[in-house]
Short mmCIF file of C-alpha atoms in Angstrom, two decimals:
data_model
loop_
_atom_site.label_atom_id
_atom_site.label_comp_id
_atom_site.label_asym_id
_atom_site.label_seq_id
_atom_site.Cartn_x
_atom_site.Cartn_y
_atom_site.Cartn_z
CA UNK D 1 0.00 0.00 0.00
CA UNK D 2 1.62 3.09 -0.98
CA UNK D 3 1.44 6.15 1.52
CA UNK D 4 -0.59 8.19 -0.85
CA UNK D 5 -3.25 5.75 -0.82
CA UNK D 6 -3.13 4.95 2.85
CA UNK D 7 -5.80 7.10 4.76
CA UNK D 8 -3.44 8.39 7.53
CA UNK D 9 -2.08 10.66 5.20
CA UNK D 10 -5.23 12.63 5.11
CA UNK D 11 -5.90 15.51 8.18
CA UNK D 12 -8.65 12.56 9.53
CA UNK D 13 -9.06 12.42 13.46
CA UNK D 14 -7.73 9.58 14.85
CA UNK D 15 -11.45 8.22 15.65
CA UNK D 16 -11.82 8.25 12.34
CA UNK D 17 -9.01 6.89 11.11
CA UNK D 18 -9.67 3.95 13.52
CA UNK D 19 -13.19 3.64 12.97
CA UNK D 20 -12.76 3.25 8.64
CA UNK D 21 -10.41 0.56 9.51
CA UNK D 22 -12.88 -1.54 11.28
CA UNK D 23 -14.90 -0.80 8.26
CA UNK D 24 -12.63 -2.69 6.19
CA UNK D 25 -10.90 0.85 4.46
CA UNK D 26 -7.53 -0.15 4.17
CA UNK D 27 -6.40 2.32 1.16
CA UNK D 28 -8.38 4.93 -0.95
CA UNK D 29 -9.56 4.14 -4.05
CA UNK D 30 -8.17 6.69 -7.06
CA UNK D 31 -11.28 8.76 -6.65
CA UNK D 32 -10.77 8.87 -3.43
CA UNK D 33 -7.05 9.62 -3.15
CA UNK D 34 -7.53 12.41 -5.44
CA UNK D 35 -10.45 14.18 -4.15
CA UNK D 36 -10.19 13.62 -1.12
CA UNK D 37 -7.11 15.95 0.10
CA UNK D 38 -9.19 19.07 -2.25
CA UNK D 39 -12.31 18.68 -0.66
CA UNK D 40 -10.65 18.22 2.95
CA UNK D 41 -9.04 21.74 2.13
CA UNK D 42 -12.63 23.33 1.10
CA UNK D 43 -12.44 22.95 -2.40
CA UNK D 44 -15.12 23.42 -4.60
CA UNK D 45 -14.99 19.69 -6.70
CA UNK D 46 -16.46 18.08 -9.99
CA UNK D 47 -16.00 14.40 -10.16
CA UNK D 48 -15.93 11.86 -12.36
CA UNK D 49 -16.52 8.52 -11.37
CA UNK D 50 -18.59 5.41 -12.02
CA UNK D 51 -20.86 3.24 -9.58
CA UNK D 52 -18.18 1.64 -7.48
CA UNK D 53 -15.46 3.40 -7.48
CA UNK D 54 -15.89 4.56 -3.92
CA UNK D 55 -17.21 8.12 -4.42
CA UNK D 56 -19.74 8.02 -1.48
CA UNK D 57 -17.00 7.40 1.06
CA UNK D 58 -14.79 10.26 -0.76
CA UNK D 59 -17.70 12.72 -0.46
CA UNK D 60 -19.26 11.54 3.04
CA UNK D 61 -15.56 11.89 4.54
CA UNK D 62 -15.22 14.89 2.89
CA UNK D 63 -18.32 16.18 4.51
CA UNK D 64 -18.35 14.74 7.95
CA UNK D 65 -15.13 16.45 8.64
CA UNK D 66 -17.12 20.18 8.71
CA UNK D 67 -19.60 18.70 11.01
CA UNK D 68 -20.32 20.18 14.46
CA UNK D 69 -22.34 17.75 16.24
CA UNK D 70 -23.11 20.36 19.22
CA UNK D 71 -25.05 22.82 17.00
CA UNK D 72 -28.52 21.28 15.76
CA UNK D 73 -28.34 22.62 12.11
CA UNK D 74 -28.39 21.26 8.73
CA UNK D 75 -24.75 21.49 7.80
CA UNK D 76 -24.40 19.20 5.07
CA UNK D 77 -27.00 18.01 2.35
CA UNK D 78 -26.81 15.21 -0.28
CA UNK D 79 -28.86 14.92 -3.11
CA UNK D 80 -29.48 11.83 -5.18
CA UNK D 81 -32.11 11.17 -8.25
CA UNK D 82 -33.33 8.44 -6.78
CA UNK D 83 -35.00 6.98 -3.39
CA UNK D 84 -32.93 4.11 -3.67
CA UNK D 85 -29.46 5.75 -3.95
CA UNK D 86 -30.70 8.53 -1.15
CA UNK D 87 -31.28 5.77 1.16
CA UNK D 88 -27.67 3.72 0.25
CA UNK D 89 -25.54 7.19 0.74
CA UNK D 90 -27.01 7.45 4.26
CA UNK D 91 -26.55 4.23 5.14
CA UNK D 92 -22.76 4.42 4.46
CA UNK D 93 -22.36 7.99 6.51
CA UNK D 94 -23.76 6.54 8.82
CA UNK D 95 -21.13 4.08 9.13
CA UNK D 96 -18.60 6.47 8.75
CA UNK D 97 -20.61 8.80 11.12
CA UNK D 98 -19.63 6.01 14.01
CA UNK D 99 -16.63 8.37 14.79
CA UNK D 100 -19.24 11.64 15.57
CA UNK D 101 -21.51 10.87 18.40
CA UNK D 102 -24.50 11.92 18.45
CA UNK D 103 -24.29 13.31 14.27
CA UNK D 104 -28.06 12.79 12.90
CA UNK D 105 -28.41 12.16 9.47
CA UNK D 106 -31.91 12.14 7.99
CA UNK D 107 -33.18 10.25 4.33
CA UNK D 108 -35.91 13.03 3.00
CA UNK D 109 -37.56 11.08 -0.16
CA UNK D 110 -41.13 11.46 -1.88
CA UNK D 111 -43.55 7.78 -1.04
CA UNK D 112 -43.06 8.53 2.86
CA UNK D 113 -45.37 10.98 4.80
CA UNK D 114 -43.74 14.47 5.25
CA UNK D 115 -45.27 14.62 9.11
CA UNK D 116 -42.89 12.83 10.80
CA UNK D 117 -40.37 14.09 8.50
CA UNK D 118 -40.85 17.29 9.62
CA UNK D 119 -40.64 16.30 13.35
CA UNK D 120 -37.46 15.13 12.65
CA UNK D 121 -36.11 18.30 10.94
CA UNK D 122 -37.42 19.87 14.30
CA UNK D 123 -35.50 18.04 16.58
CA UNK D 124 -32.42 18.43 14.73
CA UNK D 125 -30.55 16.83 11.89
CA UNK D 126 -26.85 17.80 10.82
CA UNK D 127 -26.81 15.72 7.58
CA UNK D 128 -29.64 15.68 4.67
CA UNK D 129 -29.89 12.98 1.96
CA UNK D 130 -32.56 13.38 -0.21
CA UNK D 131 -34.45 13.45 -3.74
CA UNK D 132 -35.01 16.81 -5.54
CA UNK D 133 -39.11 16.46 -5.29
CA UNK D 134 -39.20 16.15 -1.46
CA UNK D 135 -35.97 18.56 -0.53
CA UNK D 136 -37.68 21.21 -2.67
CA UNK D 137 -41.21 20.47 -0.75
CA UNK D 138 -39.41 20.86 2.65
CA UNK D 139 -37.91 23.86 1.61
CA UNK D 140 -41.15 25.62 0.53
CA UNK D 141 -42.43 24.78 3.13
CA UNK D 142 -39.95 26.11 5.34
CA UNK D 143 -39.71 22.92 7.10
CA UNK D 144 -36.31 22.72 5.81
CA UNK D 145 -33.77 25.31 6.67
CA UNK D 146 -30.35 25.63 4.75
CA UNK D 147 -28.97 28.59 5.97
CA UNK D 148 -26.10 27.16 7.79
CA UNK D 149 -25.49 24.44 5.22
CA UNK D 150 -21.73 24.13 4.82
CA UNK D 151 -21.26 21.50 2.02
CA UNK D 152 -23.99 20.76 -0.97
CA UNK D 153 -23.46 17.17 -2.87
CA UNK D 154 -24.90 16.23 -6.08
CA UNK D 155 -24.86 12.78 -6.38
CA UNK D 156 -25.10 11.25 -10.43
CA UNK D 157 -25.50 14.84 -11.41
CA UNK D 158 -25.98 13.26 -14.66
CA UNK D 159 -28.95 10.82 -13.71
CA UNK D 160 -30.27 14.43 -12.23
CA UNK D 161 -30.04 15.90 -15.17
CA UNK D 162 -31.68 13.29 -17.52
CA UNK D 163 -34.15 12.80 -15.44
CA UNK D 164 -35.32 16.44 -15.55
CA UNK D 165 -34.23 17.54 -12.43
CA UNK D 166 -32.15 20.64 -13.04
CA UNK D 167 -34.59 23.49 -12.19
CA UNK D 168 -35.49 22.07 -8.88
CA UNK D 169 -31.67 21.40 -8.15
CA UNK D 170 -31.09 25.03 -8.89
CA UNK D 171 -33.51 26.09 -6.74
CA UNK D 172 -32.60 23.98 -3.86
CA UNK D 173 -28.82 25.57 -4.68
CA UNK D 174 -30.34 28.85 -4.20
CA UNK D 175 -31.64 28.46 -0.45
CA UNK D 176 -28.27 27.71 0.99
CA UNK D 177 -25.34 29.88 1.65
CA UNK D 178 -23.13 31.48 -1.59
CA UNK D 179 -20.01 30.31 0.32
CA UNK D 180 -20.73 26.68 0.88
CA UNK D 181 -18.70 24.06 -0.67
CA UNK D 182 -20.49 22.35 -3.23
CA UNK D 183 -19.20 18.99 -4.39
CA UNK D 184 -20.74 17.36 -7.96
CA UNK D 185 -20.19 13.63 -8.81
CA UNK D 186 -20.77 12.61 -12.37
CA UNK D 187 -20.65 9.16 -14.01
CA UNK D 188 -20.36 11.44 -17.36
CA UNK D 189 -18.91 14.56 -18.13
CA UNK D 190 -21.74 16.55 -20.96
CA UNK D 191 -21.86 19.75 -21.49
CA UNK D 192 -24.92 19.97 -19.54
CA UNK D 193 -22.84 19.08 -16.25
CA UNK D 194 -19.93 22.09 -17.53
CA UNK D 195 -23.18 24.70 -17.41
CA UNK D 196 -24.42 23.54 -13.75
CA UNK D 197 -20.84 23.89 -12.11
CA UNK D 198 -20.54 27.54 -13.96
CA UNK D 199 -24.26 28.38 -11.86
CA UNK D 200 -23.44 26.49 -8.53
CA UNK D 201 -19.75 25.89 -8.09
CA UNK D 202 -16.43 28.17 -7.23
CA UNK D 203 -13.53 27.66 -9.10
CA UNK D 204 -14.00 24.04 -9.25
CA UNK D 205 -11.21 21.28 -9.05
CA UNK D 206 -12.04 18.25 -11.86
CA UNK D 207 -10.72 14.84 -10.68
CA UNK D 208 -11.36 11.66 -12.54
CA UNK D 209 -11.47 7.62 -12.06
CA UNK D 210 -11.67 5.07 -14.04
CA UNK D 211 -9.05 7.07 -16.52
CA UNK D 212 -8.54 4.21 -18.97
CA UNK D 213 -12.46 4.68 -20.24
CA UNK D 214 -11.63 8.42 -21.35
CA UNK D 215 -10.58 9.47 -24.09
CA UNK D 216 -10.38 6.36 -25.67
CA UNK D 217 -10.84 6.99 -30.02
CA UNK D 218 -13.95 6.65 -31.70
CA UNK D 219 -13.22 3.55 -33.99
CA UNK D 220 -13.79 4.05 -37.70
CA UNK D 221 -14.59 1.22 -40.33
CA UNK D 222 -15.33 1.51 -44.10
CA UNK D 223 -17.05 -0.98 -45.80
CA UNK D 224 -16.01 -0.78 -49.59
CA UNK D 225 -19.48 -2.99 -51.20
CA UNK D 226 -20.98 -3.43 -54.35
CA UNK D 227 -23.76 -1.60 -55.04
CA UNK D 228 -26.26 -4.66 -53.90
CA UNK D 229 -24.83 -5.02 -51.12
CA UNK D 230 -25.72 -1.95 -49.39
CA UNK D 231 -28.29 -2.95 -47.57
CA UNK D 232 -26.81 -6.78 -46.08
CA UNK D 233 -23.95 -4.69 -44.40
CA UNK D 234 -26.14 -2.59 -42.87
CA UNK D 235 -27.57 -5.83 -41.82
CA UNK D 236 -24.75 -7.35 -41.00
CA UNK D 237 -22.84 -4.28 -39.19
CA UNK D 238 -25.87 -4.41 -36.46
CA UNK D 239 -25.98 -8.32 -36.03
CA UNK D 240 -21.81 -8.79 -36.07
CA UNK D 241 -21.09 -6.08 -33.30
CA UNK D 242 -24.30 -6.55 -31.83
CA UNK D 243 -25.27 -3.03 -31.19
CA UNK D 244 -27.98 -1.85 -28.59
CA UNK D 245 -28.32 1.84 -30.30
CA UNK D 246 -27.12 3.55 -33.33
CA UNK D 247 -27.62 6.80 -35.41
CA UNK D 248 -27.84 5.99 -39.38
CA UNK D 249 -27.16 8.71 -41.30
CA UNK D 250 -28.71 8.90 -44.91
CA UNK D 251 -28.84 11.57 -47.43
CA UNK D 252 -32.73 12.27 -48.60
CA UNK D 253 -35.87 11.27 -46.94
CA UNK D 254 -36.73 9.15 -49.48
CA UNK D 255 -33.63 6.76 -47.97
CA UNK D 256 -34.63 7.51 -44.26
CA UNK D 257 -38.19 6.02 -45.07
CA UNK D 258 -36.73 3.09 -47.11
CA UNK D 259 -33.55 2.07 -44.41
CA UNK D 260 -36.21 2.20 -41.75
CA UNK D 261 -38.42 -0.15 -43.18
CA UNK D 262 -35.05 -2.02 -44.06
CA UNK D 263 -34.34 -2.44 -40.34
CA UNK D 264 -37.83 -2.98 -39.00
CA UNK D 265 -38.51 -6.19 -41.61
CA UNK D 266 -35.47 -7.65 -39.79
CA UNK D 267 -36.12 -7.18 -36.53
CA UNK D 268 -34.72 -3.99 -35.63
CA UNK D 269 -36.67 -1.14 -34.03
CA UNK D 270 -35.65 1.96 -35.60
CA UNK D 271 -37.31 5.42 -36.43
CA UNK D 272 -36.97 7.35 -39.56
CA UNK D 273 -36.45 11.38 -38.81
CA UNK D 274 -36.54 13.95 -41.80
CA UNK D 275 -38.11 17.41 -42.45
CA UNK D 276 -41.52 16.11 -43.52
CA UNK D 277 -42.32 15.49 -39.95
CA UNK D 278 -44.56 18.02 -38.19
CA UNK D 279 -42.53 19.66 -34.58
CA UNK D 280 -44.59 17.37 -31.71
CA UNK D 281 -44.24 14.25 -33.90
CA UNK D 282 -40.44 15.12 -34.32
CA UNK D 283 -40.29 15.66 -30.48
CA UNK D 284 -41.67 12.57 -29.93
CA UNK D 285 -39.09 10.97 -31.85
CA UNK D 286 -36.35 12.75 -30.82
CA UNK D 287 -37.71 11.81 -26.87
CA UNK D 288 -38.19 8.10 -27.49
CA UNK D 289 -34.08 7.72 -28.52
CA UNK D 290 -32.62 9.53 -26.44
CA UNK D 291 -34.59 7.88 -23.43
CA UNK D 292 -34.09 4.28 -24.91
CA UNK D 293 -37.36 3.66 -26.14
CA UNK D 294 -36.01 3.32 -29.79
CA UNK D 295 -32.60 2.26 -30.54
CA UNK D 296 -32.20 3.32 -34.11
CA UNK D 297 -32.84 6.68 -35.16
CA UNK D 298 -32.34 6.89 -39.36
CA UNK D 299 -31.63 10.93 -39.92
CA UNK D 300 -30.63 13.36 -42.37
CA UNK D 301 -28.11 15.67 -41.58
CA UNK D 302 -30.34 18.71 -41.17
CA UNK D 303 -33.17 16.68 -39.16
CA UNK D 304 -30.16 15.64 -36.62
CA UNK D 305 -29.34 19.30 -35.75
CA UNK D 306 -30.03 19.69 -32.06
CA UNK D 307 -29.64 16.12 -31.18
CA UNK D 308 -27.42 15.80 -28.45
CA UNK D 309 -27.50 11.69 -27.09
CA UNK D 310 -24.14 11.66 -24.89
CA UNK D 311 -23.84 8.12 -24.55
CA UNK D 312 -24.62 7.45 -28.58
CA UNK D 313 -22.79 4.00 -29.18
CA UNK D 314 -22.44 3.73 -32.89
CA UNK D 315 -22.61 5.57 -36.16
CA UNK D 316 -23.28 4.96 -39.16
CA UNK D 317 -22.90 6.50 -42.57
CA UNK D 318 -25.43 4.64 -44.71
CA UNK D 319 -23.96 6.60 -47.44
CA UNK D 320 -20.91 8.56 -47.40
CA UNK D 321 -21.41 12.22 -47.40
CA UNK D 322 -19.40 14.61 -50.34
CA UNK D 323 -18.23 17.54 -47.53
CA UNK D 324 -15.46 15.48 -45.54
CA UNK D 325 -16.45 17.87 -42.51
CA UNK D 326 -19.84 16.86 -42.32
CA UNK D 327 -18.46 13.18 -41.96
CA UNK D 328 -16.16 14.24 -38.91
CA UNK D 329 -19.08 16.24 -37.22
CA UNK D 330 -21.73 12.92 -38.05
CA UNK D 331 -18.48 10.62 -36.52
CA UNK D 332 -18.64 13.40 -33.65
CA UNK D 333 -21.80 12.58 -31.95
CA UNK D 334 -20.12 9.07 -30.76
CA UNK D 335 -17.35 8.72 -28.18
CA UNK D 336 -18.57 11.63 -26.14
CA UNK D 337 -17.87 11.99 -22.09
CA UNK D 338 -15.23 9.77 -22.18
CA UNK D 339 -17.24 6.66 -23.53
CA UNK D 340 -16.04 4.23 -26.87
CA UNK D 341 -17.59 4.78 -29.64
CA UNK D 342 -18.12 3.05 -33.21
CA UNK D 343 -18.51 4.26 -36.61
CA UNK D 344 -19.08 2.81 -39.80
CA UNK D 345 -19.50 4.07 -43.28
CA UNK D 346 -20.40 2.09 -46.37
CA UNK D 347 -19.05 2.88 -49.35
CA UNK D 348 -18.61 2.11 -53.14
CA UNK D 349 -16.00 1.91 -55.83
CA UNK D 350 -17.69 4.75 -57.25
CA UNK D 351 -17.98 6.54 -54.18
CA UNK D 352 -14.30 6.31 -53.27
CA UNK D 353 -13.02 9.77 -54.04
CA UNK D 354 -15.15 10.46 -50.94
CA UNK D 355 -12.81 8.47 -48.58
CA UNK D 356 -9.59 9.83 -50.23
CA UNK D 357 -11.42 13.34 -49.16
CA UNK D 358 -11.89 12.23 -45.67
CA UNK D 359 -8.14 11.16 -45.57
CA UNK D 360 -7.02 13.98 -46.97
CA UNK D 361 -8.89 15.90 -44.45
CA UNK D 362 -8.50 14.27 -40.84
CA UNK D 363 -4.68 13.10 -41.86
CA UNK D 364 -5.46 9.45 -41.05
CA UNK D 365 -6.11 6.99 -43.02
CA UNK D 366 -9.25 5.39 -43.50
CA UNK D 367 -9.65 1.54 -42.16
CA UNK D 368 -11.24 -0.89 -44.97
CA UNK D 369 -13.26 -3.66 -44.17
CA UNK D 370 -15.19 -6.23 -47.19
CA UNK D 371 -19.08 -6.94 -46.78
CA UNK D 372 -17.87 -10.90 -46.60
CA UNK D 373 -16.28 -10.10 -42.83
CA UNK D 374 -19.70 -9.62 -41.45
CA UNK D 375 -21.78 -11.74 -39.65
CA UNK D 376 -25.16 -12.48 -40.80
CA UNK D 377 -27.05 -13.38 -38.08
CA UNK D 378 -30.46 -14.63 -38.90
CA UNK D 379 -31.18 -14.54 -34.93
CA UNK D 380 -30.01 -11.16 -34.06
CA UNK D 381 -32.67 -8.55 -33.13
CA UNK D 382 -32.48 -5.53 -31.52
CA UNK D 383 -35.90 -3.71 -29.27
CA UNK D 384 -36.37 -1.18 -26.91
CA UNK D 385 -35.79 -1.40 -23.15
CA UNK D 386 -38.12 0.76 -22.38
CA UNK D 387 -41.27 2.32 -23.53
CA UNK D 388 -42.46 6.24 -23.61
CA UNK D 389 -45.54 6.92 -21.88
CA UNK D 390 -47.15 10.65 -22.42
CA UNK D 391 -49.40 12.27 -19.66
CA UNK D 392 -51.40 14.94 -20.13
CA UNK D 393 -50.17 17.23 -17.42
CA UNK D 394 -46.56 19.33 -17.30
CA UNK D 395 -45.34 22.62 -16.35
CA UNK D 396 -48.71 24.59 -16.62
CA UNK D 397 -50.00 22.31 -13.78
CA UNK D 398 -47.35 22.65 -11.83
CA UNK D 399 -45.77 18.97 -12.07
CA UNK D 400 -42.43 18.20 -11.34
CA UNK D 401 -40.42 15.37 -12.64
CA UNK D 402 -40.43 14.53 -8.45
CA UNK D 403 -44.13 14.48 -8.70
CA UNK D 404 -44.18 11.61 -11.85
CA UNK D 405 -41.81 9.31 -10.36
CA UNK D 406 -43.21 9.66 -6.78
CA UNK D 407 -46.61 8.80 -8.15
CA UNK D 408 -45.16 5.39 -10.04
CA UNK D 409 -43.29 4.44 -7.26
CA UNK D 410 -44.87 4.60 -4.48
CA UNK D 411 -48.46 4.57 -6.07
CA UNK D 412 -47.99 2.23 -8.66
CA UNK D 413 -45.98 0.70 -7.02
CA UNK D 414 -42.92 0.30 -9.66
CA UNK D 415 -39.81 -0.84 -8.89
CA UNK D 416 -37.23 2.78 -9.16
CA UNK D 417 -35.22 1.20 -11.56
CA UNK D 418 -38.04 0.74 -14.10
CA UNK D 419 -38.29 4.03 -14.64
CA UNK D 420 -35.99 6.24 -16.97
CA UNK D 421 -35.57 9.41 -18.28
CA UNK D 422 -38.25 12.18 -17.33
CA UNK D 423 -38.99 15.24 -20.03
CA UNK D 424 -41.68 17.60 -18.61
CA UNK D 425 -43.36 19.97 -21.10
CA UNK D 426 -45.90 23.07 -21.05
CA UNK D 427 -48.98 21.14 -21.05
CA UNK D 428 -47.71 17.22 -20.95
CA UNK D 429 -44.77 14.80 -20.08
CA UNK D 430 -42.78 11.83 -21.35
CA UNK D 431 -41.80 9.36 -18.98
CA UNK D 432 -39.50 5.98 -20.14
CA UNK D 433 -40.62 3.13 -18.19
CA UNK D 434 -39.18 -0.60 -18.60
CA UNK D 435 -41.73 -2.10 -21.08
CA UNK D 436 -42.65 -5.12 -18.80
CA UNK D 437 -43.72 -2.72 -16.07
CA UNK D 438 -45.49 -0.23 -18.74
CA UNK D 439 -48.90 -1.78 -18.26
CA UNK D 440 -48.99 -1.69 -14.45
CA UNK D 441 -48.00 1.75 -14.85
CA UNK D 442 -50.90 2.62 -17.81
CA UNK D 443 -53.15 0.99 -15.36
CA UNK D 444 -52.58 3.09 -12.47
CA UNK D 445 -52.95 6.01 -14.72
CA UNK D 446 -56.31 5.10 -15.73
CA UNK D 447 -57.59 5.67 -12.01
CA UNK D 448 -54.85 7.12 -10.29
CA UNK D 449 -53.61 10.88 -9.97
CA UNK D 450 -50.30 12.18 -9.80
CA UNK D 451 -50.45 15.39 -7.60
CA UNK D 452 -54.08 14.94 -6.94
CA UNK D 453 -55.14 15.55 -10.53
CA UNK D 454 -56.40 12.87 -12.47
CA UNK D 455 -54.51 12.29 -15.50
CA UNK D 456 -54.41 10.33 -19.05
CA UNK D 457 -52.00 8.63 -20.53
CA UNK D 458 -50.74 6.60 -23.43
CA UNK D 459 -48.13 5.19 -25.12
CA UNK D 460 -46.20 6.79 -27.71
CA UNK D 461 -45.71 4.88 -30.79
#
């Protein structure tokens, strides 16, 4: 164990110290040997790091160490997407709260009654872990009180933001002190995540884990085909690297239409998007891939503008564009946040000046690959996770993405980690829920409310 890694090198009381080692803590992770020293100094932090890479320990050391047990105020609040991860992250400062006497830390989630929440918040609570729905509820109602909070979390900042969580997060940001520290942890870095540390953080450090998964090159393969063989390596490019989502590019809408139909007579949900689509159909679309309801969108290049999926697996060029810049920016939209990515291009004899263009402008060559390489799998298919369900109520009525998922959960009674990505509009929503638990949730909607409002819902096809 080298002494940077070994947890007596951090200013830790010797409680502490002795209390993570009974805990099993015998050296920090790399997330938590880099962030820990900045945050133990006050440092404003962004970091990346997937599910187990310890994170929670980094962060709930980081925050326990500002604690003053003797004064009963909210000094230190987490918050989490979901109930599930609120109620994990206390459980572990709580174990690593062993070395505080007497340090309360309260779970503040939506599908429990606020009442005896609120008696708790009375009685006094130094650490907060909760869900954006229910903090924000507490806070209106001025049940919760952050004036003397000394260190904000974000926990999956990300998941936050996907799941439509942003305003409320901002708002929560805005009830506690300017000069807290404010600590973000991110499984991904999009641009979304740069434009919430601008509004919330102070000259934030950026530490990362898991460094072999960034930066890693998008791969790029060109399949030089005959003419007739277009469409079986389109085929075959799905089925021999097995891919769970991709972005086909084609040139005219006639193509989208006709590569669409191509995919979805073999088994292979997929979309076509092009400029004969009205706005609200093209939302729709637009909605149901980036919240996996539909792996395959087929696009133009002008219909594509705006789409931003930051965890896009695969690309591919159906057709080689002429402008070798539109090719890089296509191959762009892969590979982002510090994931792989894939992207393919078919191509013919006649079409090869367009290659020798692409070459000419990236300075790389271009790596061929034959139509005869690829696997045709007769078995391979390729559907949704998930399914988009619209309701007819949004911002207008005052729902919050808090309010949907509080009303499937606990009401419905679905399992947290059937439900996905949450976009709330002016008058309705879009909510991605696992398609086996879609109609338990459909039926709840039929009778149930969310917010007290009766609602309708569908599914978006």
């Amino acid at each position: 164990m080298s002494a940077e890694h070994d947890f007596a090198s951090l200013d830790l009381s010797p409680a502490q110290l002795k209390n993570l080692s009974e805990l099993g803590y015998l050296s920090m992770t790399p997330i938590q040997a880099e962030s820990l020293p900045l945050m133990l100094a006050g440092q404003d932090l962004i970091g990346q790091a997937r599910t187990g890479s310890g994170k929670t320990c980094a962060f709930a050391l980081g925050l326990l160490r500002s604690i003053d047990v003797s004064s009963n105020q909210v000094q230190a609040l987490v918050v989490c997407p979901t109930r599930e991860l609120a109620e994990q992250v206390t459980q572990e400062i709580r174990r690593l709260a062993r070395a505080l006497p007497n340090l309360k830390c309260l779970t503040l989630t939506g599908g429990k009654p606020l009442g005896p929440q609120k008696n708790s918040l009375q009685h006094g609570v130094h650490v907060v872990v909760g869900t954006p729905g229910r903090l924000l509820d507490h806070i209106e109602r001025t049940t919760l009180d952050l004036k003397q909070l000394k260190t904000l979390v974000l926990d999956e900042a990300d998941r936050m933001l996907d799941m439509g969580f942003l305003p409320d997060v901002t708002t929560i940001a805005r009830a506690a002190p300017g000069n807290r520290q404010t600590l973000l942890f991110s499984a991904t870095y999009p641009p979304e995540i740069q434009q919430i540390s601008r509004k919330l953080q102070r000259n934030p450090a950026m530490v990362t884990a898991d460094t072999a998964a960034q930066g890693e090159a998008v791969q790029q393969l060109f399949f030089e085909v005959r003419k007739h063989e277009r469409h079986g390596t389109l085929l075959g490019i799905f089925a021999h690297y097995q891919l769970t989502s991709a972005l086909v590019f084609c040139h005219t809408k006639v193509q989208c239409n006709q590569v669409a139909s191509l995919l979805n007579d073999h088994k292979i949900q997929a979309r076509a998007l092009h400029g004969d689509f009205e706005q609200r159909e093209r939302d729709q679309i637009l909605i149901q891939f980036s919240n996996d309801s539909c792996p395959v969108l087929v696009a133009t290049d002008v219909a594509a503008r705006g789409l931003d999926i930051k965890a896009l697996p695969a690309v591919i060029n159906y057709e080689l564009p002429r402008d070798p810049e539109v090719y890089v920016h296509r191959v762009g939209r892969t590979g982002r946040a510090g994931e792989s990515g894939q992207a393919f291009s078919i191509f013919t004899e006649a079409e090869a000046s367009r290659v020798k263009a692409i070459e000419a402008f990236t300075g790389e060559p271009c790596l061929r690959d034959v139509y005869a390489s690829l696997d045709q799998n007769p078995d391979y298919r390729l559907f949704a996770a998930m399914t988009t369900v619209e309701i007819n109520v949004g911002r207008k009525n005052k729902i919050r993405p808090g309010d949907v998922l509080g009303a499937l959960t606990k009401d419905a009674g679905l399992d947290g980690a059937d439900i996905g990505k949450i976009n709330i509009g002016e008058t309705n929503c879009y909510v991605a829920i696992a398609r086996a638990a879609a109609p338990q949730a459909l039926k709840y909607l039929a009778r149930g409310r969310i917010k007290a409002r009766s609602v309708k819902a569908r599914i978006v096809k």
